[in-house]
PDB file of C-alpha atoms in Angstrom:
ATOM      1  CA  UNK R   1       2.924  -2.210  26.458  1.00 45.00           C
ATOM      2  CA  UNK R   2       2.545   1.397  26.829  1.00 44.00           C
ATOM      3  CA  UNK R   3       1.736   4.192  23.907  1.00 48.00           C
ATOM      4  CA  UNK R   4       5.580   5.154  24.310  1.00 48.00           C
ATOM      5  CA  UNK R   5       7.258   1.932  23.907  1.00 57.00           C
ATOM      6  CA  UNK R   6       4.747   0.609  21.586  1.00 77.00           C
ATOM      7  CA  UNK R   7       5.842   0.741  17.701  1.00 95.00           C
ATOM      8  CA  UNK R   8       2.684   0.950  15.292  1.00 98.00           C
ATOM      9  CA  UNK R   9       2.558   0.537  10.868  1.00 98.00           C
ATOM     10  CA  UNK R  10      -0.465   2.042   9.240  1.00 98.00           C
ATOM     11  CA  UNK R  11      -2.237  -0.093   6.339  1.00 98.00           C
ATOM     12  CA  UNK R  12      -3.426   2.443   4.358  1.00 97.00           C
ATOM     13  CA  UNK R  13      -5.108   0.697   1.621  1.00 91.00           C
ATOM     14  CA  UNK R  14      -6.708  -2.151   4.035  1.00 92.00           C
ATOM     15  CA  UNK R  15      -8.504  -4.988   1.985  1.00 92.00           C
ATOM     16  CA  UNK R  16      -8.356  -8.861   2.161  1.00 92.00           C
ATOM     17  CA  UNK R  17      -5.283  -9.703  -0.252  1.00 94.00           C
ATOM     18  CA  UNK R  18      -1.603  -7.948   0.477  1.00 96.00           C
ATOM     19  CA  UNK R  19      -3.241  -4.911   3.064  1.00 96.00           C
ATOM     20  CA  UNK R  20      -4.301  -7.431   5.821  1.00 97.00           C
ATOM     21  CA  UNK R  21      -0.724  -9.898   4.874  1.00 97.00           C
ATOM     22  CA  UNK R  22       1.229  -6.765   5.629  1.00 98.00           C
ATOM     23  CA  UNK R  23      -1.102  -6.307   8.745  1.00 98.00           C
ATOM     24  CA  UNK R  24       0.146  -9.461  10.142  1.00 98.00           C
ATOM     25  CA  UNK R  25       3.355  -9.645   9.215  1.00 98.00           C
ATOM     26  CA  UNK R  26       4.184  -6.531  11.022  1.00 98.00           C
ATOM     27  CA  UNK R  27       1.854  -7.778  13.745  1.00 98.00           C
ATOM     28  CA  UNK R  28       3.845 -10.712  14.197  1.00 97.00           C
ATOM     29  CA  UNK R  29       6.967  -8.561  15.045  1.00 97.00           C
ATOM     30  CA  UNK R  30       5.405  -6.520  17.886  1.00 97.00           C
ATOM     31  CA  UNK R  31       3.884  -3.845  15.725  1.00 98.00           C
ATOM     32  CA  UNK R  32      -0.361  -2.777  16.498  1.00 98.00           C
ATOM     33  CA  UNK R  33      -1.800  -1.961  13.351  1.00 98.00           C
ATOM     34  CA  UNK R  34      -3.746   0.807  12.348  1.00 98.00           C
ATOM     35  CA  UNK R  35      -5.992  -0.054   9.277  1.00 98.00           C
ATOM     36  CA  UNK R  36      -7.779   2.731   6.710  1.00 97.00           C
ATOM     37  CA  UNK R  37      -9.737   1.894   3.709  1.00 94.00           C
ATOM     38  CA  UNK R  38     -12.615   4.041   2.179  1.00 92.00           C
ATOM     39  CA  UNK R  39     -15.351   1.821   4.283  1.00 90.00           C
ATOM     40  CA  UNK R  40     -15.320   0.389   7.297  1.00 92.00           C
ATOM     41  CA  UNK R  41     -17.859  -2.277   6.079  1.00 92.00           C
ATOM     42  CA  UNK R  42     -15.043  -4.965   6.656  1.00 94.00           C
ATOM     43  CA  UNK R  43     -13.091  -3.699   9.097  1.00 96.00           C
ATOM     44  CA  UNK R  44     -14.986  -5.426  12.078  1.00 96.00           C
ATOM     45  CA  UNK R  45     -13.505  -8.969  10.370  1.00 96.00           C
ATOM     46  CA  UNK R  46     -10.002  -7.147  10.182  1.00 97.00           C
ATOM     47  CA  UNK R  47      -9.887  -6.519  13.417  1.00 97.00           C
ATOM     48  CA  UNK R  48     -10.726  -9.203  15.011  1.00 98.00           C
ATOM     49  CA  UNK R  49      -8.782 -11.897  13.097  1.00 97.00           C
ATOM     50  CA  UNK R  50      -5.768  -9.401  13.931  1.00 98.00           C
ATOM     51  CA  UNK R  51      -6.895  -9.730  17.370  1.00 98.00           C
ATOM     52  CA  UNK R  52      -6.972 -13.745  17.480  1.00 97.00           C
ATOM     53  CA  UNK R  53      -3.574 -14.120  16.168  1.00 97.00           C
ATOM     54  CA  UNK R  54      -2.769 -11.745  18.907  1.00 97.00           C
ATOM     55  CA  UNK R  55      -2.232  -8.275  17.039  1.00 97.00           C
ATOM     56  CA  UNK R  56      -3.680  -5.147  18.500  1.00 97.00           C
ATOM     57  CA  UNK R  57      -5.149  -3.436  15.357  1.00 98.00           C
ATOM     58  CA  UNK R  58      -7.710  -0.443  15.300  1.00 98.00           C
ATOM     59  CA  UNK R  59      -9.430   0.765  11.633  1.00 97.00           C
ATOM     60  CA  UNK R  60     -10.378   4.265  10.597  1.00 97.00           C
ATOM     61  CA  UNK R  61     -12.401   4.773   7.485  1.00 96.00           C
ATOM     62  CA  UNK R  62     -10.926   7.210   4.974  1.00 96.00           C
ATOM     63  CA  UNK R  63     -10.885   7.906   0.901  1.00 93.00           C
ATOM     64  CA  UNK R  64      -7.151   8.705   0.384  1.00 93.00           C
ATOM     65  CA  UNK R  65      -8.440  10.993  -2.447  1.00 92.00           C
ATOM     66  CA  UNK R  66      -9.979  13.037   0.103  1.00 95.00           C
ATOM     67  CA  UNK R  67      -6.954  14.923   1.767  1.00 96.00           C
ATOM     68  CA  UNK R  68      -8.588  16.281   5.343  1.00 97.00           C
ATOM     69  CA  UNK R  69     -10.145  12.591   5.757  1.00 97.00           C
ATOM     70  CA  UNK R  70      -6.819  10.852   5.662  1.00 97.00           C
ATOM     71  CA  UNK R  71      -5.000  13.364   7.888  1.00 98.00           C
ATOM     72  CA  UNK R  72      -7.650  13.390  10.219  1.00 97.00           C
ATOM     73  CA  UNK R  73      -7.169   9.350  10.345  1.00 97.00           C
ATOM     74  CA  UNK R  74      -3.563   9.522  10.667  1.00 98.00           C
ATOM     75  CA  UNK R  75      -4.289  12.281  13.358  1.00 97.00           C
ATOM     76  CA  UNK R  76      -6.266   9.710  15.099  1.00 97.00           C
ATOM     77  CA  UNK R  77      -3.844   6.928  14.798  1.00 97.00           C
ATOM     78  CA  UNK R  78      -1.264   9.086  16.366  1.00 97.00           C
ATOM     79  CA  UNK R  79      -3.527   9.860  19.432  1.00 96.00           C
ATOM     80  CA  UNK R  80      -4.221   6.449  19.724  1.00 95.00           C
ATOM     81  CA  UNK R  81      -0.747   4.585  19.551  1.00 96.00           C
ATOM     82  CA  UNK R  82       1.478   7.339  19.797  1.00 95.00           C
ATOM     83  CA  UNK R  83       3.641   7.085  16.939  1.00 96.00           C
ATOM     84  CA  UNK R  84       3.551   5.825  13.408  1.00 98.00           C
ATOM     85  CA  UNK R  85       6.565   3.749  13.060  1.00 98.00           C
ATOM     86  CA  UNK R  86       5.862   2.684   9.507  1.00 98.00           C
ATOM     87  CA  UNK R  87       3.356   3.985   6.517  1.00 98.00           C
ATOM     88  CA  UNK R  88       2.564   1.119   4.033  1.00 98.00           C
ATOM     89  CA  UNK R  89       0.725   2.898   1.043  1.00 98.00           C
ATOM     90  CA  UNK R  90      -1.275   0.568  -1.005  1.00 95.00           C
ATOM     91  CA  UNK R  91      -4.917   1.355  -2.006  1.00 91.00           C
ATOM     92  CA  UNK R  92      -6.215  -0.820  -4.461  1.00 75.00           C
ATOM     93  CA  UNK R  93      -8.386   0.973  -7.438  1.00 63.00           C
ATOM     94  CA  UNK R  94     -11.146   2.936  -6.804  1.00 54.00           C
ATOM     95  CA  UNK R  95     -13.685   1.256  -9.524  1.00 58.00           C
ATOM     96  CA  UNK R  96     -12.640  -2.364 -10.258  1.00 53.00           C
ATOM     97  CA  UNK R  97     -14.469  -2.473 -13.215  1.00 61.00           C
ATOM     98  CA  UNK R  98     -13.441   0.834 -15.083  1.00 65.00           C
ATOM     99  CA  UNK R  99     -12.240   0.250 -18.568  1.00 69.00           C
ATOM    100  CA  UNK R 100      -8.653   1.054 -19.262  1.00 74.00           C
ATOM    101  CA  UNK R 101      -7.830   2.637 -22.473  1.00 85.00           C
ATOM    102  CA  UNK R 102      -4.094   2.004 -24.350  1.00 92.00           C
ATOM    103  CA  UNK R 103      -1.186   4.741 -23.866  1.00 94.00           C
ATOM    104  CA  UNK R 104      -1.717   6.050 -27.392  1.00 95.00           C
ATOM    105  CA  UNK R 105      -5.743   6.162 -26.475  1.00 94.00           C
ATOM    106  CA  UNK R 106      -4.496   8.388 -22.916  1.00 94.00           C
ATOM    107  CA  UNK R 107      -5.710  12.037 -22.496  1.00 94.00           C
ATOM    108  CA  UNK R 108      -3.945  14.732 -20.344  1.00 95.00           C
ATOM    109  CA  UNK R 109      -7.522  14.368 -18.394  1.00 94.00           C
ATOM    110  CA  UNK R 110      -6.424  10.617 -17.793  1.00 92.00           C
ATOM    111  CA  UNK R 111      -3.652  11.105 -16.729  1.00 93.00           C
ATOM    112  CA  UNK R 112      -4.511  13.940 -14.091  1.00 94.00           C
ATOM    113  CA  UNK R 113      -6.848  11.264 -13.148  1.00 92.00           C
ATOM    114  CA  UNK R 114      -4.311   8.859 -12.878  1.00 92.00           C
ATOM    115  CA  UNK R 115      -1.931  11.107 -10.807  1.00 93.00           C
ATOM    116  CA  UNK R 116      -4.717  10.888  -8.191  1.00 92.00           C
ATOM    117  CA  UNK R 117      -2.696   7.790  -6.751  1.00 92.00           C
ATOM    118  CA  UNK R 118       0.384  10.127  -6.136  1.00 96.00           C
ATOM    119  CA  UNK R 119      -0.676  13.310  -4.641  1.00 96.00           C
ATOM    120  CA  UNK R 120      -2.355  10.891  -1.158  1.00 96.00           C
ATOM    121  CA  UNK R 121       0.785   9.880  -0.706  1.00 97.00           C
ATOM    122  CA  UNK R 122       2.839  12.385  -0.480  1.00 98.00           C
ATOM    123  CA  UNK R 123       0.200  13.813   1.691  1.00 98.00           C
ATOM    124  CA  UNK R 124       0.250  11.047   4.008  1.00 98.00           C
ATOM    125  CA  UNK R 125       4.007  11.117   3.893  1.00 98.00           C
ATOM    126  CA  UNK R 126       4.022  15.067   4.965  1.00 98.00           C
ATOM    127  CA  UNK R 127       2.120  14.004   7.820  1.00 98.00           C
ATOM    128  CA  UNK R 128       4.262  10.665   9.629  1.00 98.00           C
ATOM    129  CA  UNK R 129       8.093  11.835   7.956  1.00 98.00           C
ATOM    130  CA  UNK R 130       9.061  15.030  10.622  1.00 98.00           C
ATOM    131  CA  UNK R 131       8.043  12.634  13.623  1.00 97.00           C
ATOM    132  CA  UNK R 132       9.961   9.781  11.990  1.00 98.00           C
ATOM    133  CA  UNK R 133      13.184  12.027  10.992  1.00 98.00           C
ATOM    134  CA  UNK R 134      12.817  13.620  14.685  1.00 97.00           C
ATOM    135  CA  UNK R 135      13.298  10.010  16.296  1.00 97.00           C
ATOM    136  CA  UNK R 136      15.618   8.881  13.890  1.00 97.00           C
ATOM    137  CA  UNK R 137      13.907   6.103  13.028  1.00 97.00           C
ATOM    138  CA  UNK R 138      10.949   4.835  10.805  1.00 98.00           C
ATOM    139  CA  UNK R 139       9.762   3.302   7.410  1.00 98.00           C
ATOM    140  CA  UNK R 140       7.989   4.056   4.401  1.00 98.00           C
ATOM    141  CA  UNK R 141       6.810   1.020   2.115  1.00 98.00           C
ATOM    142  CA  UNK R 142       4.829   1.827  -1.182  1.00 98.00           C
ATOM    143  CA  UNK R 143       2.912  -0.850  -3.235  1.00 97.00           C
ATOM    144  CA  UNK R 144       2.664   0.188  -7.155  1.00 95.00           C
ATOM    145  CA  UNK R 145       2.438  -2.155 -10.398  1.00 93.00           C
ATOM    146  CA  UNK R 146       4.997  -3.789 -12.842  1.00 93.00           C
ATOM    147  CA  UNK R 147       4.064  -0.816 -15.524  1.00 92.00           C
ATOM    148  CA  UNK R 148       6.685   1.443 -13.478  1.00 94.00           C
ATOM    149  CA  UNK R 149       9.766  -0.783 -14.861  1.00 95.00           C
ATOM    150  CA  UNK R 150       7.968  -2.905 -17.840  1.00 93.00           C
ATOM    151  CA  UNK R 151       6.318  -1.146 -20.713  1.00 92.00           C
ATOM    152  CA  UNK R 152       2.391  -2.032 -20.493  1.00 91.00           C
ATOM    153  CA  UNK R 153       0.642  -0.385 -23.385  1.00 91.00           C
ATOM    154  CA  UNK R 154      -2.677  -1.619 -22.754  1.00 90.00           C
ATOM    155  CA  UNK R 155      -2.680   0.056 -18.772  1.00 89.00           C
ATOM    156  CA  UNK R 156      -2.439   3.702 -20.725  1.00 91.00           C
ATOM    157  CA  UNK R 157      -2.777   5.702 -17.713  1.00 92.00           C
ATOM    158  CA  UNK R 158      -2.057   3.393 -14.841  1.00 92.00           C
ATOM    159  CA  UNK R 159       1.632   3.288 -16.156  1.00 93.00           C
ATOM    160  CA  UNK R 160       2.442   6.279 -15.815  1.00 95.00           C
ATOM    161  CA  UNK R 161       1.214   6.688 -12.507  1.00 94.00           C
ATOM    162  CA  UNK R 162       2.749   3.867 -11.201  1.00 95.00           C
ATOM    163  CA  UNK R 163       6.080   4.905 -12.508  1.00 96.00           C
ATOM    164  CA  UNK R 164       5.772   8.205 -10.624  1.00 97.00           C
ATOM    165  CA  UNK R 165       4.941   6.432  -6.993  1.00 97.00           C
ATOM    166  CA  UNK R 166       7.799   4.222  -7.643  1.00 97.00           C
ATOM    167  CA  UNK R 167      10.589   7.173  -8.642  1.00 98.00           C
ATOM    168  CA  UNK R 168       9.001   8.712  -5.453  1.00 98.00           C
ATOM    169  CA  UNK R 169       9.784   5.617  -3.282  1.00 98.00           C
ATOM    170  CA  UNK R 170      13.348   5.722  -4.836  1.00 98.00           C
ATOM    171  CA  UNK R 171      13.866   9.468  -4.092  1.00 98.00           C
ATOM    172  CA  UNK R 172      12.776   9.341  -0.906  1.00 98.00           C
ATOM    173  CA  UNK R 173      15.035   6.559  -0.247  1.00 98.00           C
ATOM    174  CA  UNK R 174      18.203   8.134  -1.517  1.00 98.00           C
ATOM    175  CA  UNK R 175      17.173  11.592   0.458  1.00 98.00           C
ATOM    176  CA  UNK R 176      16.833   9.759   3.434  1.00 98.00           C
ATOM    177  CA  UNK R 177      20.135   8.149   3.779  1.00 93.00           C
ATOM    178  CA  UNK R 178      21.541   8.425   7.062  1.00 92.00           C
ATOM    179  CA  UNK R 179      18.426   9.453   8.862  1.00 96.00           C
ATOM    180  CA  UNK R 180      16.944   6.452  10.072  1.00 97.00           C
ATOM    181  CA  UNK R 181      14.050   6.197   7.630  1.00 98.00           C
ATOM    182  CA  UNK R 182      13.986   4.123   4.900  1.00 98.00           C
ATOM    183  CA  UNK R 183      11.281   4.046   2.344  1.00 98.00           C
ATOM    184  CA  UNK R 184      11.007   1.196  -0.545  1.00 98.00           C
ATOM    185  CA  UNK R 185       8.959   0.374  -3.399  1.00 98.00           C
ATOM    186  CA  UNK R 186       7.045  -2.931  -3.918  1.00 98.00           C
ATOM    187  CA  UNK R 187       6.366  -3.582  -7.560  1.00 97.00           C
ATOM    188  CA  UNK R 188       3.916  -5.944  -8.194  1.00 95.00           C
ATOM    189  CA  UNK R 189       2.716  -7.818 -11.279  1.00 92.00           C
ATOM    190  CA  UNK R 190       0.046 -10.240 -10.985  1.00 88.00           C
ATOM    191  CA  UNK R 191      -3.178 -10.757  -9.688  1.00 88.00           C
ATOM    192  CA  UNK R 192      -2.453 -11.008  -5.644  1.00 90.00           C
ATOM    193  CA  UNK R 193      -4.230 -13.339  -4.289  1.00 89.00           C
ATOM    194  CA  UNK R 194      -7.273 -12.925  -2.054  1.00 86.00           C
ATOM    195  CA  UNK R 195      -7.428  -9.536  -2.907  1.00 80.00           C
ATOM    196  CA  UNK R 196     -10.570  -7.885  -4.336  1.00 80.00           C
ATOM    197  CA  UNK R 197      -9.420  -8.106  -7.790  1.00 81.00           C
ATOM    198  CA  UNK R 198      -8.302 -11.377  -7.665  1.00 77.00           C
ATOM    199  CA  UNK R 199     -12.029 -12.259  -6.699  1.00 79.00           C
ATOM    200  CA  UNK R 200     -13.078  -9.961  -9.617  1.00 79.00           C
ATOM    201  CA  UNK R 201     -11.147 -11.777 -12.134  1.00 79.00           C
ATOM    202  CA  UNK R 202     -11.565 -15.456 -10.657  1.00 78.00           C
ATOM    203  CA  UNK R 203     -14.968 -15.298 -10.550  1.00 77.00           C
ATOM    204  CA  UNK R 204     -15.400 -14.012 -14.057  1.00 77.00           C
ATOM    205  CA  UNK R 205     -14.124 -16.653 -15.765  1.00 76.00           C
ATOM    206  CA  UNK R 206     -15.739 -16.077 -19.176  1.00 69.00           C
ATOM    207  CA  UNK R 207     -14.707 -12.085 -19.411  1.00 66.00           C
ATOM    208  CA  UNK R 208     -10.965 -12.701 -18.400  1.00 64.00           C
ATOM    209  CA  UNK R 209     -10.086 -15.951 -19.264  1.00 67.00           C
ATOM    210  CA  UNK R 210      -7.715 -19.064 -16.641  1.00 69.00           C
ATOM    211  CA  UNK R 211      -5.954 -17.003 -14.311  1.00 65.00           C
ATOM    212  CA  UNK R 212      -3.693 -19.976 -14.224  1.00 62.00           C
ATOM    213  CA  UNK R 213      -0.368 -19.436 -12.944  1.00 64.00           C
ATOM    214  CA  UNK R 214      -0.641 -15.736 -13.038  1.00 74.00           C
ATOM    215  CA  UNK R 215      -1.023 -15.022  -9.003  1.00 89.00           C
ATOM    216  CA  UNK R 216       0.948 -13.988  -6.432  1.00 94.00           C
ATOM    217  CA  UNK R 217       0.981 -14.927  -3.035  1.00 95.00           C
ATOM    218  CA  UNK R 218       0.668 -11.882  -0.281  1.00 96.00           C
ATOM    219  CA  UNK R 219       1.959 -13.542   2.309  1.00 97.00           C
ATOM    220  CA  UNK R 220       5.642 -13.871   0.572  1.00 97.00           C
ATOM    221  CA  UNK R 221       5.230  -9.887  -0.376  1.00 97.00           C
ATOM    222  CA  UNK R 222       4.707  -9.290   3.435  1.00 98.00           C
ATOM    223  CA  UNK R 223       7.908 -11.699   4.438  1.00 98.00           C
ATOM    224  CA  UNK R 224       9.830  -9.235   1.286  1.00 98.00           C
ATOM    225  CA  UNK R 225       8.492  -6.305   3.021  1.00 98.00           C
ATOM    226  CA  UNK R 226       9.332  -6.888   5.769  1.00 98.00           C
ATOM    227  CA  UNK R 227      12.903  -7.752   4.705  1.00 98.00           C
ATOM    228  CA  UNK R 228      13.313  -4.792   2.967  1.00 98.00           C
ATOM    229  CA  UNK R 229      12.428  -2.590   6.215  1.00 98.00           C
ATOM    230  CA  UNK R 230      14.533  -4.599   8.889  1.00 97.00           C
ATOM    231  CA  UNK R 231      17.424  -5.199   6.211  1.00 97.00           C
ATOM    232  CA  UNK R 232      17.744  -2.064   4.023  1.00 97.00           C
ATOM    233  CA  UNK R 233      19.919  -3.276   1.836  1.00 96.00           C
ATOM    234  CA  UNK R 234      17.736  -2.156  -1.317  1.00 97.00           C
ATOM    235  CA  UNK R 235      15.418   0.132  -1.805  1.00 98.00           C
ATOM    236  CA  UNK R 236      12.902  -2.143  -3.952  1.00 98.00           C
ATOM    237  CA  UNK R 237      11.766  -5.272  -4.880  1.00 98.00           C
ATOM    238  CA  UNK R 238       9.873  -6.456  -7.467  1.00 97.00           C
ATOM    239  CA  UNK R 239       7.212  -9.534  -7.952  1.00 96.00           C
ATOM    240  CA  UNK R 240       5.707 -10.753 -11.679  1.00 91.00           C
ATOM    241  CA  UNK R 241       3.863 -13.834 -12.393  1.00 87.00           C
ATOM    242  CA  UNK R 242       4.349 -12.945 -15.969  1.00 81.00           C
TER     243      UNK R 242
END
């Protein structure tokens, strides 16, 4: 298939849990995938189990914190397929073992720190929207946690970060009525499975306790993805194992 005809989704946020179930489920429907993550120390296994289920899939290695990085890798992605047909924006936390302190323990400096997860986005969405409003056609899928519509004390920070990527999801959706793009907002509360933290918590038994029933599977977020791009018939859906 050639560069032109060829339809591509970026995984930005690229790890072994929901980034790589997105990866395929787009795969599946035609798409090549273009992963980023801050290392490429994985990305060789990416690729190539994209490749045996018959996905073309390229990875670029990119902080989203650091803003020339991540539009030189969407730069790059463009060169190589083309166009980027849909963003999905879900990087996972940059220290998996940082302590969280409650929302009446939460400093302004937290919560600039926090707002760190919101400024890469709309970044990355300055860079793929024009070419997407231009053709009249594209998506924008964003993958926050269950503090942007439930009240979680103990995340502090994390909550109110969340609920800002989520009302910018929303926005974007309602200002892009009629032009072809949609964007949507996954909310997600659970450990998903597979993923890094998952493999934090399970294997930590003693510090966090029986996960128990309190997983989610990221193959059914992908299928819900996906259903909320091809169907736009709501702008958001959410998952909780609680």
């Amino acid at each position: 298939m050639s560069a032109a005809a060829r339809k591509a989704v970026v995984v930005l946020g690229a790890g072994p849990g929901l980034g790589m179930s997105i990866a395929h489920r787009f795969g599946r429907e035609g798409y090549a995938v273009a992963l980023i993550s801050r290392t490429d120390a994985r990305h060789p296994g990416y690729v190539a189990a994209l490749a045996e289920a018959g996905v073309e899939a390229a990875s670029f290695a990119a902080d989203v914190r650091d803003r020339d990085r991540l539009l030189s890798a969407l730069d790059a992605i463009t060169e190589r397929f083309g166009t980027i047909d849909l963003l999905y924006y879900g990087p996972g936390a940059a220290d998996l073992d940082a302590p969280r302190r409650s929302i009446t323990q939460t400093t302004s400096d937290d919560a600039r720190e926090a707002m760190n997860i919101l400024y890469p986005a709309v970044d990355a969405v300055g860079a793929v929207l024009p070419g997407m409003v231009e053709r009249g056609e594209g998506g924008l899928l964003f993958a926050g946690g269950l503090s942007a519509v439930m009240p979680m004390p103990a995340l502090g920070d994390l909550a109110l970060s969340a609920a800002a990527l989520r009302n910018y999801a929303l926005t974007l959706n309602a200002a892009l009525a009629g032009e072809g793009v949609y964007a949507g907002s996954l909310i997600i509360g659970g450990l998903v499975e597979r993923g890094d933290i998952y493999r934090l918590v399970t294997s930590q038994p003693e510090r966090f306790g029986d996960v128990g029933s309190s997983s989610l599977d990221p193959d059914m977020i992908a299928d819900t993805a996906w259903d909320l791009y091809a169907k736009r018939d709501r702008p958001e859906a959410t998952f909780s194992a609680f």
